[in-house]
Coordinates of C-alpha atoms in Angstrom, one line a residue:
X72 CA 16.2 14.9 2.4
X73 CA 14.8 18.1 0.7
X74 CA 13.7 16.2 -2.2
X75 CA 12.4 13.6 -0.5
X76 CA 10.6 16.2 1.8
X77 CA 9.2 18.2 -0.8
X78 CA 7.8 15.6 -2.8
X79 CA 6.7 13.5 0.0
X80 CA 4.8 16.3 1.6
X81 CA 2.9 16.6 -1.9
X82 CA 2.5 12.9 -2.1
X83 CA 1.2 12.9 1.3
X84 CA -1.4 15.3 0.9
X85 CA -2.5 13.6 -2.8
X86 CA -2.4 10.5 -0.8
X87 CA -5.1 11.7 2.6
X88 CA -7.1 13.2 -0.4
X89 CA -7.3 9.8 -1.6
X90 CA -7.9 7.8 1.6
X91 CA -10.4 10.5 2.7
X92 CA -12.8 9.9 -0.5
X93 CA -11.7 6.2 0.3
X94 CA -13.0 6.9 3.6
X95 CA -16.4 8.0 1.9
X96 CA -16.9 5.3 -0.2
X97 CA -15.7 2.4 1.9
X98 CA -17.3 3.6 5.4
X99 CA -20.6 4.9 3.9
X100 CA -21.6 4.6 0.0
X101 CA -20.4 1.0 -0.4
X102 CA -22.3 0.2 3.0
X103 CA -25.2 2.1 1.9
X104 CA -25.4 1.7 -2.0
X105 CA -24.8 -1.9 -2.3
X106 CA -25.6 -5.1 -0.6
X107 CA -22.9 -6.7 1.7
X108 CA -22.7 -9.6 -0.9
X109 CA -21.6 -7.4 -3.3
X110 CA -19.9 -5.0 -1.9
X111 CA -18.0 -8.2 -0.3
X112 CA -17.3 -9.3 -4.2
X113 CA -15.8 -6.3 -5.0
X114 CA -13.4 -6.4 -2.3
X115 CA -12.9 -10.3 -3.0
X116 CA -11.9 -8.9 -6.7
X117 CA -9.6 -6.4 -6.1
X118 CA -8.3 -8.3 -3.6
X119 CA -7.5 -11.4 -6.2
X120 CA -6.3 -9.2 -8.9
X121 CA -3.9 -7.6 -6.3
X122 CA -2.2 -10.8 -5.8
X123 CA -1.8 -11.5 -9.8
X124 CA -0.8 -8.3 -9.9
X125 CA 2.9 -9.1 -9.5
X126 CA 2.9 -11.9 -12.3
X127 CA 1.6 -10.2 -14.6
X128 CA 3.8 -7.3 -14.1
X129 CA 7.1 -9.8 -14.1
X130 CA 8.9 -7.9 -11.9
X131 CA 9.4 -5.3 -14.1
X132 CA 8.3 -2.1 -11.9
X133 CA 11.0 -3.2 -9.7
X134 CA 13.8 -3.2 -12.2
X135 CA 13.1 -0.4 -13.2
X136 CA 13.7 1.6 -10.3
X137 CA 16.6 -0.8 -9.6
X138 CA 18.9 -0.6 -13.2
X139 CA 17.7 2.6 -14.2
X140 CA 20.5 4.7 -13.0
X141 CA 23.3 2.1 -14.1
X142 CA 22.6 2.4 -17.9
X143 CA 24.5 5.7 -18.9
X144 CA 24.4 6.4 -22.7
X145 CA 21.2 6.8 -24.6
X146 CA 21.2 3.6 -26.4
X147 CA 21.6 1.6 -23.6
X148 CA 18.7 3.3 -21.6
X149 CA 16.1 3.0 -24.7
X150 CA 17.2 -0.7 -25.4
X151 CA 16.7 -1.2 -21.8
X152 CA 13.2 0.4 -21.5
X153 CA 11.8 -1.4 -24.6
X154 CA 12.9 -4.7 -22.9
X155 CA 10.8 -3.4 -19.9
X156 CA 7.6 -2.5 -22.0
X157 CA 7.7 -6.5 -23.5
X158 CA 8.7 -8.5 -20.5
X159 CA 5.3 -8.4 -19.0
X160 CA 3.8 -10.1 -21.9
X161 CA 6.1 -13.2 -21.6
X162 CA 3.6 -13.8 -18.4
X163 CA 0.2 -12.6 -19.7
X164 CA -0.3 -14.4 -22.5
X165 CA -0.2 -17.7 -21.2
X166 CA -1.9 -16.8 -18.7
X167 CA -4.6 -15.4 -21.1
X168 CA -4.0 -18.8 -22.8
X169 CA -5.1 -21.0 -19.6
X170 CA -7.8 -18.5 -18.3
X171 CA -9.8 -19.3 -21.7
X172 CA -9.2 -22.8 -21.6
X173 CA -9.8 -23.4 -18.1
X174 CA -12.4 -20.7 -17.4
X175 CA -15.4 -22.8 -15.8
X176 CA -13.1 -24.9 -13.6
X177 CA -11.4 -21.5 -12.5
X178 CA -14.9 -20.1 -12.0
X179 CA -16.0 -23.5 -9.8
X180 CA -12.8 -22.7 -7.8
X181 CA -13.1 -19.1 -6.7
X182 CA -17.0 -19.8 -6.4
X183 CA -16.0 -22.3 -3.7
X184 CA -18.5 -21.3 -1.2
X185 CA -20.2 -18.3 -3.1
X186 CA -21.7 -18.7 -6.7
X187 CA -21.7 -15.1 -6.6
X188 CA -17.9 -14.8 -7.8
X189 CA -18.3 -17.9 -10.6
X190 CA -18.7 -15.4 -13.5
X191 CA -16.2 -12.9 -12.9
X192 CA -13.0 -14.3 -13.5
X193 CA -11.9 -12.2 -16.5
X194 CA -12.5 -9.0 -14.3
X195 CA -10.0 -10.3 -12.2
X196 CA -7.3 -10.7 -14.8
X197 CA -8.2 -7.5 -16.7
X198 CA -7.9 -5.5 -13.5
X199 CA -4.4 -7.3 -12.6
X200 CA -3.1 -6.5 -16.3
X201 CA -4.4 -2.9 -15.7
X202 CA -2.8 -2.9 -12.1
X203 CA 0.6 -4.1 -13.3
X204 CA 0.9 -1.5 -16.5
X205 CA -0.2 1.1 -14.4
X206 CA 2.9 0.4 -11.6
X207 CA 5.2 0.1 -14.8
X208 CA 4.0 3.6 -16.1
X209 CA 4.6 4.9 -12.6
X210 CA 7.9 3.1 -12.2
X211 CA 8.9 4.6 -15.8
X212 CA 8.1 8.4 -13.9
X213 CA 9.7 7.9 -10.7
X214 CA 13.4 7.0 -12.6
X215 CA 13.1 10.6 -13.4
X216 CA 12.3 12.0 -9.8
X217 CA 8.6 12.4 -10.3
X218 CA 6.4 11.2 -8.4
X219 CA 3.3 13.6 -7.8
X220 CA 1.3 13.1 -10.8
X221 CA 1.5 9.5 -10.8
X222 CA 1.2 9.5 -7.0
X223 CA -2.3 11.6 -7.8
X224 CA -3.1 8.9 -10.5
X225 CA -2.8 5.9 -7.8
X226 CA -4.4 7.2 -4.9
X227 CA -7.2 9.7 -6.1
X228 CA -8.3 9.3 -9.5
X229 CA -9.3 5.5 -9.2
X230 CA -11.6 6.2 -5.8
X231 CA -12.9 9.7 -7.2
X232 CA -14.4 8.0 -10.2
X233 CA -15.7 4.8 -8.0
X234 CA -17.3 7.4 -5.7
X235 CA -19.3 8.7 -9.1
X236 CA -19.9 5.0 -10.3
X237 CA -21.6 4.1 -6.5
X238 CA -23.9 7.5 -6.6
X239 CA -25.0 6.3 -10.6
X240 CA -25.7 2.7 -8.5
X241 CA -27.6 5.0 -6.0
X242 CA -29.8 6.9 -8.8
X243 CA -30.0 3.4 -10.5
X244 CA -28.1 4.6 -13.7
X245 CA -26.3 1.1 -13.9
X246 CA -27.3 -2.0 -11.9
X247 CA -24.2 -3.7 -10.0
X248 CA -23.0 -6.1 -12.7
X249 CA -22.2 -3.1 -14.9
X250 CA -20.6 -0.8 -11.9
X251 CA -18.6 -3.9 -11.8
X252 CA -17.7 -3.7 -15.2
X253 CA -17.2 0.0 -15.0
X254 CA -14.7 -0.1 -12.5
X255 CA -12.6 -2.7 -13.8
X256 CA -13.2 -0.3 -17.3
X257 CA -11.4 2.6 -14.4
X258 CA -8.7 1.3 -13.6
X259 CA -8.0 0.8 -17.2
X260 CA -8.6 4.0 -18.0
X261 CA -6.0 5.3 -14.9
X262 CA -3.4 2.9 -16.2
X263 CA -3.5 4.4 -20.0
X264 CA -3.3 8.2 -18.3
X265 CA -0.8 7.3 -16.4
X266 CA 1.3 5.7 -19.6
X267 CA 0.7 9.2 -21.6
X268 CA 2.4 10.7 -18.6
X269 CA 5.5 8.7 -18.1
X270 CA 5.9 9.0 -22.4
X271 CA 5.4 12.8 -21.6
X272 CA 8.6 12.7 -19.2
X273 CA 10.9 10.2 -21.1
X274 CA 9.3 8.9 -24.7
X275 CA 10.0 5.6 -25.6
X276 CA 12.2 5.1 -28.3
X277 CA 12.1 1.4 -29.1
X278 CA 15.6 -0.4 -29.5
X279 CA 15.2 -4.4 -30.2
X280 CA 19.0 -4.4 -29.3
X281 CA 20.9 -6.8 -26.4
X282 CA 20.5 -4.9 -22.8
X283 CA 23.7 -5.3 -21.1
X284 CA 23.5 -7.6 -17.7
X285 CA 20.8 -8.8 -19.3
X286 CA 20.8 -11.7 -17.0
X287 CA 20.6 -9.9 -14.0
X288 CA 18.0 -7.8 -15.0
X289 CA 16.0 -10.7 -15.6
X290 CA 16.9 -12.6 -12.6
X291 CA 16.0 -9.6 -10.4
X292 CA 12.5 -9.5 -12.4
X293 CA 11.9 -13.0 -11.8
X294 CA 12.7 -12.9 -8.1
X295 CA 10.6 -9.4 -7.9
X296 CA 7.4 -11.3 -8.7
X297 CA 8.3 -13.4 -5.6
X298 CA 8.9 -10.3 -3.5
X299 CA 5.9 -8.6 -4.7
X300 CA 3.8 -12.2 -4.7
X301 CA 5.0 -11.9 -1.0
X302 CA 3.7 -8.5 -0.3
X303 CA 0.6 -8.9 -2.4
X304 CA -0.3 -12.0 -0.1
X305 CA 0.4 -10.5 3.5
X306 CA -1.9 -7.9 2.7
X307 CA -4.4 -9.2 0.7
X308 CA -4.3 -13.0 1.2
X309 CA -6.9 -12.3 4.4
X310 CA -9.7 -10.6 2.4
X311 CA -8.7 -13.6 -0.4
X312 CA -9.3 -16.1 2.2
X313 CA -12.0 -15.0 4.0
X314 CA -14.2 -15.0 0.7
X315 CA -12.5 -18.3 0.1
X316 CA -13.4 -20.2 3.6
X317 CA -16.0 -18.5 5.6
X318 CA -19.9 -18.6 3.6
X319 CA -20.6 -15.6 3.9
X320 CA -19.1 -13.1 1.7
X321 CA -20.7 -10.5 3.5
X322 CA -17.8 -10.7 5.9
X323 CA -15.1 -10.0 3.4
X324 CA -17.0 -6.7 3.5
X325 CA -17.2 -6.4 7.1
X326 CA -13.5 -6.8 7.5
X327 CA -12.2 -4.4 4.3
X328 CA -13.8 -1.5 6.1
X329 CA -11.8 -2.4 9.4
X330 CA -8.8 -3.0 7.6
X331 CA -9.2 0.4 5.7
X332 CA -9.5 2.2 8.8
X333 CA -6.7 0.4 10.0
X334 CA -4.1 1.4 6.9
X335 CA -4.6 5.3 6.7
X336 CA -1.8 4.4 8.9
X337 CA 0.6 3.5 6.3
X338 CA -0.1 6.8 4.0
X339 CA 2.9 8.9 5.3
X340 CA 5.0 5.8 4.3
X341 CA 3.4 5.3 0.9
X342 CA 3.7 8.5 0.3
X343 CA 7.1 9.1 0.9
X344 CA 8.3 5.6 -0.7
X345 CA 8.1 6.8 -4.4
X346 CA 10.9 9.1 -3.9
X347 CA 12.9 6.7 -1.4
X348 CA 12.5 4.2 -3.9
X349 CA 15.2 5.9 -7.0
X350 CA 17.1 7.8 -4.3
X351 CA 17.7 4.8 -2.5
X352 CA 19.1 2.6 -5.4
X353 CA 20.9 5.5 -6.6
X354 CA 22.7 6.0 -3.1
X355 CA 23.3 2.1 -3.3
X356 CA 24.3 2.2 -7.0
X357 CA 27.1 4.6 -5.6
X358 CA 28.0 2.8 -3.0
X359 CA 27.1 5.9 -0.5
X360 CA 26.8 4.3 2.6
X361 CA 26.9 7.4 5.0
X362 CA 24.0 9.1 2.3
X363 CA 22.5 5.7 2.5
X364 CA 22.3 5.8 6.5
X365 CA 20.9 8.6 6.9
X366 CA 18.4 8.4 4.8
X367 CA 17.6 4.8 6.3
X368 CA 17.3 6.8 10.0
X369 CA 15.8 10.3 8.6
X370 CA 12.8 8.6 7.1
X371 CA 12.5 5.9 10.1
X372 CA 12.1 8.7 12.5
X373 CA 10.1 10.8 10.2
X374 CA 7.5 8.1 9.7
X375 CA 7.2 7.2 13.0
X376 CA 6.5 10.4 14.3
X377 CA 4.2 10.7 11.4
X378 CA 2.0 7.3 11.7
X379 CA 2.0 7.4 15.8
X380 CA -0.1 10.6 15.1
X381 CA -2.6 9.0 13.0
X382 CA -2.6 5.6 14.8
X383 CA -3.5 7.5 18.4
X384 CA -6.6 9.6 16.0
X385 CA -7.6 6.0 14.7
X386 CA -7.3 4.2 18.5
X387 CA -8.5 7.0 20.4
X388 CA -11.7 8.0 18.4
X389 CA -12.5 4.2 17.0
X390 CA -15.5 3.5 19.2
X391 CA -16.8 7.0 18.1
X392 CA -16.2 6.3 14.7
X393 CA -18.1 2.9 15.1
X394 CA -20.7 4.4 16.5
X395 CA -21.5 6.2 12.8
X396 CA -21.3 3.1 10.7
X397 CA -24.0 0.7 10.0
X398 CA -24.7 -2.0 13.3
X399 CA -23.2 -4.9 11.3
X400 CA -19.8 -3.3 10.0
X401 CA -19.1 -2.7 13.6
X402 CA -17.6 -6.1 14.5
X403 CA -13.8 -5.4 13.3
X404 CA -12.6 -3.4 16.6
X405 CA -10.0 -5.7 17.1
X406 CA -9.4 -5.8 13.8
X407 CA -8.4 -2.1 13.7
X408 CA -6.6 -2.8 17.2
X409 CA -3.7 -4.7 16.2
X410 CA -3.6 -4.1 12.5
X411 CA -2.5 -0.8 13.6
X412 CA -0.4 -2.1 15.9
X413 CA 1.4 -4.1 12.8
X414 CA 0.9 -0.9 10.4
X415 CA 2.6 1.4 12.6
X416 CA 5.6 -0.7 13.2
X417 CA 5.8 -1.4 9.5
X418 CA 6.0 2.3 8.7
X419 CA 8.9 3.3 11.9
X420 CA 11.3 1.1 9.5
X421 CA 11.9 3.8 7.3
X422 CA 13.5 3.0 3.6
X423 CA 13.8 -1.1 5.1
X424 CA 12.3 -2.3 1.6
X425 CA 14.0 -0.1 -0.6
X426 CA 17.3 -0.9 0.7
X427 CA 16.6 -4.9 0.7
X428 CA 15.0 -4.7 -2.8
X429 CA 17.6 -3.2 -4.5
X430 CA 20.8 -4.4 -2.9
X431 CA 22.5 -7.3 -4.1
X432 CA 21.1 -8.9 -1.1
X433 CA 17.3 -9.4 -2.1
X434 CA 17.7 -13.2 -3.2
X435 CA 17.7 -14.6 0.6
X436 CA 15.5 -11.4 1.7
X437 CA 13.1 -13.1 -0.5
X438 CA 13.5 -16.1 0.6
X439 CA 12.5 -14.9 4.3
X440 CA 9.3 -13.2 2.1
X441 CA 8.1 -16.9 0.9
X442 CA 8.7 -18.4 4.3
X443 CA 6.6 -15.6 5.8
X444 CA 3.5 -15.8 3.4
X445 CA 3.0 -19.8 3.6
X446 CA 3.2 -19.3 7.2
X447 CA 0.6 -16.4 7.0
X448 CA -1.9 -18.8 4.6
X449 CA -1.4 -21.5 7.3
X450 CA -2.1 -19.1 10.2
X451 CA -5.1 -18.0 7.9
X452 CA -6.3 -21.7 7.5
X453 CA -6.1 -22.4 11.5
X454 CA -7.6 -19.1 12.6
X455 CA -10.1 -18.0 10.4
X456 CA -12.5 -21.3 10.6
X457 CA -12.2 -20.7 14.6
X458 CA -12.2 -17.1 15.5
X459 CA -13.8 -15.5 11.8
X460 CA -12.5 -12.1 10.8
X461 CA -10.4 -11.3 14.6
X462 CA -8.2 -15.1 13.6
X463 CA -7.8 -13.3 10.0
X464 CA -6.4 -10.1 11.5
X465 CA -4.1 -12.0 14.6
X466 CA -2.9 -14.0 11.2
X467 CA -1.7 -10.8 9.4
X468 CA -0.3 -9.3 12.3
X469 CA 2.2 -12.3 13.3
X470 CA 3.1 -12.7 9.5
X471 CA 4.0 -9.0 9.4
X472 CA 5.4 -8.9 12.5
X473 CA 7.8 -11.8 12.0
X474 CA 8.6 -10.6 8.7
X475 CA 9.6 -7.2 9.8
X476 CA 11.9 -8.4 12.6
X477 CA 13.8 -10.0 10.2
X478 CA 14.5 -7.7 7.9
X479 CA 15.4 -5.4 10.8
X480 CA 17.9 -8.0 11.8
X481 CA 18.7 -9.0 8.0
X482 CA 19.9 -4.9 7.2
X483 CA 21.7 -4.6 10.9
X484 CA 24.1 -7.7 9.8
X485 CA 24.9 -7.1 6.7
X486 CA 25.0 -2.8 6.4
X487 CA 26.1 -2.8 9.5
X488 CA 23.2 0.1 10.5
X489 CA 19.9 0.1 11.7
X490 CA 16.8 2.4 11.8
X491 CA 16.0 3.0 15.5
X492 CA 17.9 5.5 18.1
X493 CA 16.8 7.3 21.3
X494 CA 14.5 9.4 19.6
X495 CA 12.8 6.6 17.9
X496 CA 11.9 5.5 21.9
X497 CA 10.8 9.1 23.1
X498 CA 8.3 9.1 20.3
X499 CA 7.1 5.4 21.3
X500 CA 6.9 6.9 24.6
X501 CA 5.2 9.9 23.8
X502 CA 2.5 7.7 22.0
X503 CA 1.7 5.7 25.0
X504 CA 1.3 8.4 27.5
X505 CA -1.1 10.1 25.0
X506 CA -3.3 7.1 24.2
X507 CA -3.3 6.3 28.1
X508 CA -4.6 10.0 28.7
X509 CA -7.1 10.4 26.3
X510 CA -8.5 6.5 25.8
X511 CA -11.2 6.8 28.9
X512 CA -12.0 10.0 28.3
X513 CA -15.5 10.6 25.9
X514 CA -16.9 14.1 25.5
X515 CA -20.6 14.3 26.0
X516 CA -21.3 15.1 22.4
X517 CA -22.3 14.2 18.7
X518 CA -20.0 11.2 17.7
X519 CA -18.6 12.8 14.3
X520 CA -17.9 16.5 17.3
X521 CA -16.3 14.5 19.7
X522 CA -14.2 13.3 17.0
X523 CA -13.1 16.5 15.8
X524 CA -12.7 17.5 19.0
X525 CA -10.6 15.2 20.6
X526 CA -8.4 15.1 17.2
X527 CA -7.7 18.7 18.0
X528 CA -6.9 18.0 21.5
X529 CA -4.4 15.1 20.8
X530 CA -3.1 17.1 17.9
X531 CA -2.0 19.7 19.9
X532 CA -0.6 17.4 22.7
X533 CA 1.5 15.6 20.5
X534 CA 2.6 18.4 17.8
X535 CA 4.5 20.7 21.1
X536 CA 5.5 17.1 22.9
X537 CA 7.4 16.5 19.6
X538 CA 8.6 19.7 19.0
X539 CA 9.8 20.4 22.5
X540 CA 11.5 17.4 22.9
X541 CA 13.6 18.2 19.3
X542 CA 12.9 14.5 18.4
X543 CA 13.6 14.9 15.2
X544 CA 15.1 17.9 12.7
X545 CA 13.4 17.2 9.7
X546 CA 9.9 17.5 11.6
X547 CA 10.5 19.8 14.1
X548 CA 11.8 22.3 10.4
X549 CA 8.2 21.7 9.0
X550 CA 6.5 22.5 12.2
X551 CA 8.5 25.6 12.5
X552 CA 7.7 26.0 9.1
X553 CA 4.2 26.2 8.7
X554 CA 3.8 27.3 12.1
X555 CA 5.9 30.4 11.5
X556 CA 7.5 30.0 14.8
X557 CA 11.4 30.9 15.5

């Protein structure tokens, strides 16, 4: 675990500096510097290229990670990687093709019930292109055990530079349509950095030559744009729909700030899952089960000590937090409730994906995955016309709940192991005796004080309840570590 330590604790922090300006712009310059129509496109944008996103990448982030370490000689590895550069395009340009050719009656379909997406359909597809390169780049990197920069690249750079697009909004240095334009123009720019990088590590040398299980590879790549379609959907197939079924678009906006609140949950987990991601296949390509169990409990426990923390700050101080934010943005509580909820039992499964994705296993994983996301566009289809936003959010957190179980159940059957142990319940009961200490009680101060007061109050609370109970090793080293205590 010391790699996975080191680099996860720098992937962490990269990662809170990137949720906190997140934080910024999503909570206060988006709902201040642009009109809830538009900032409700923008999410309705991202959110559509994040579902393309897997397409147009073809899988090929995933094999990456999940051949890499099975090619040996040189030749092998650089006729391998040039395959990998190319694939994408066998999806793109058709793509590209049909977009041209059927650009108005695409336009009349995502303009549904607001005109105000018609003419942006080729900001969707640039951004997906840009989205998919970039994870290949980053992919590309993490075959070699590094994962900070590119870590940096996907969770900072992007929001530093929309945080200095929204304040040129605010001095009226571009009008909307062309921060629109320059923010689709960002994450193109973040995606060529990011390719200059991974050459840096490992440059390409191109070998037109035939990749050995050549077959495989591309059957895992095919089935990976199913997985990833899958994941893409469950978390972005509300916002999608919302902006789809409900008139006004304003409360795609509404909900992207509840849901963003809700998923500074799953940073510890995204953090860590660039380096779980190679070890993981590596440990699998070795056929080290007792490595791979440990790892599979090490980094459950770890993350759930980890998110409980931040999901009691985020239940605990919400109505404060509300309390900041502009009247109408207010209306997601329940929203943050039990997205949380799903977020938090999301991260305490550890390595779960990595295992499932690159075992030999991932064909009826993924078939679970397609299951799971038609059911979570029909619970979207019956709840949202009836309860708005809240039937959105119950939608999400059944599909992800469901989805999870099984895979729990699908890893316990066939590897014969599972994530949780005693200590995975003392944390889960540590949680709830903090959140039912310090839910009733508000101190009789500024919202953003009583924030930071009550954070430092619950932070110490649960840092010596873990640490004296000797929940976990890994956790209990760092807090002995930076706390210099024997």
């Amino acid at each position: 675990m010391g790699i996975v330590l080191r680099q996860s604790f720098k992937n962490t922090i990269s990662t809170y500096l990137g949720f906190g300006i997140g934080a910024i712009n999503t909570l206060f310059l988006y709902t201040n510097f642009l009109t809830d129509s538009y900032y409700g496109l923008v999410a309705f944008l991202l959110s559509a290229a994040n579902i393309m996103m897997p397409f147009m990448a073809f899988g090929v982030h995933n094999a990456i990670i999940k051949f890499y370490s099975s090619f040996k000689s040189k030749t092998s590895i650089n006729s391998f990687l040039t395959l990998m550069l190319f694939l994408p395009l066998v999806f793109i340009v058709p793509i590209a093709f049909i977009g041209y050719s059927s650009y108005d009656a695409i336009g009349a379909l995502l303009s549904n019930e607001n005109k105000i997406a018609e003419h942006y359909v080729w900001h969707i597809f640039v951004l997906a292109i840009a989205m998919a390169y970039f994870e290949i780049f980053f992919a590309w990197s993490k075959v070699q055990l590094q994962t900070v920069f590119g870590n940096l690249m996907k969770e900072v750079f992007h929001r530093v530079c929309i945080m200095i697009l929204l304040f040129a909004v605010y001095f009226e240095w571009l009008t909307v349509n062309q921060f629109i334009l320059a923010l689709v123009g960002v994450y193109v720019v973040r995606m060529l950095i990011m390719m200059l990088y991974a050459f840096s590590i490992r440059f390409p040398k191109l070998k037109f030559q035939k990749v050995s299980q050549l077959s495989s590879i591309l059957n895992y790549a095919g089935l990976m744009i199913i997985a990833g379609s899958v994941a893409m959907l469950i978390l972005d197939i509300d916002k999608f729909m919302i902006g789809l079924m409900l008139e006004n678009i304003e409360q795609v906006a509404y909900y992207s700030v509840a849901i963003f609140i809700a998923t500074v949950i799953a940073v510890p987990q995204r953090a860590m899952h660039q380096i779980m991601m190679p070890l993981t296949a590596q440990y699998l390509n070795d056929n080290d089960n007792e490595a791979l169990e440990d790892l599979y409990k090490r980094s459950s426990l770890s993350l759930l000590v980890i998110s409980g923390f931040i999901f009691l700050l985020i239940i605990l101080n919400i109505n404060q937090l509300y309390e900041i934010l502009p009247k109408e943005f207010t209306g997601g509580l329940f929203v943050v409730l039990i997205v949380s909820l799903a977020k938090l039992y999301d991260n305490s499964l550890g390595n779960n994906n990595a295992i499932l994705f690159n075992s030999n296993y991932y064909k009826i994983v993924l078939l679970f995955g397609v299951l799971l996301a038609i059911m979570a566009i029909i619970l979207n289809v019956v709840f949202i016309p009836i309860y708005g936003i809240e039937g959105s959010a119950f939608a999400t957190f059944l599909a992800v709940f469901i989805y999870n179980t099984t895979k729990v159940l699908f890893i316990k059957q066939k590897f014969k192991m599972q994530p949780f142990s005693q200590a995975s319940l003392k944390v889960i009961l540590v949680i709830i005796c903090i959140a039912i200490t310090f839910y009733f009680w508000e101190l009789p101060f500024h919202s953003i004080i009583n924030i930071i007061l009550k954070s430092i109050l619950i932070g110490v609370f649960y840092i010596i309840s873990i640490y004296k109970l000797n929940i976990s090793e890994d956790i209990s080293g760092q807090i002995k570590k930076y706390l210099r205590l024997k």
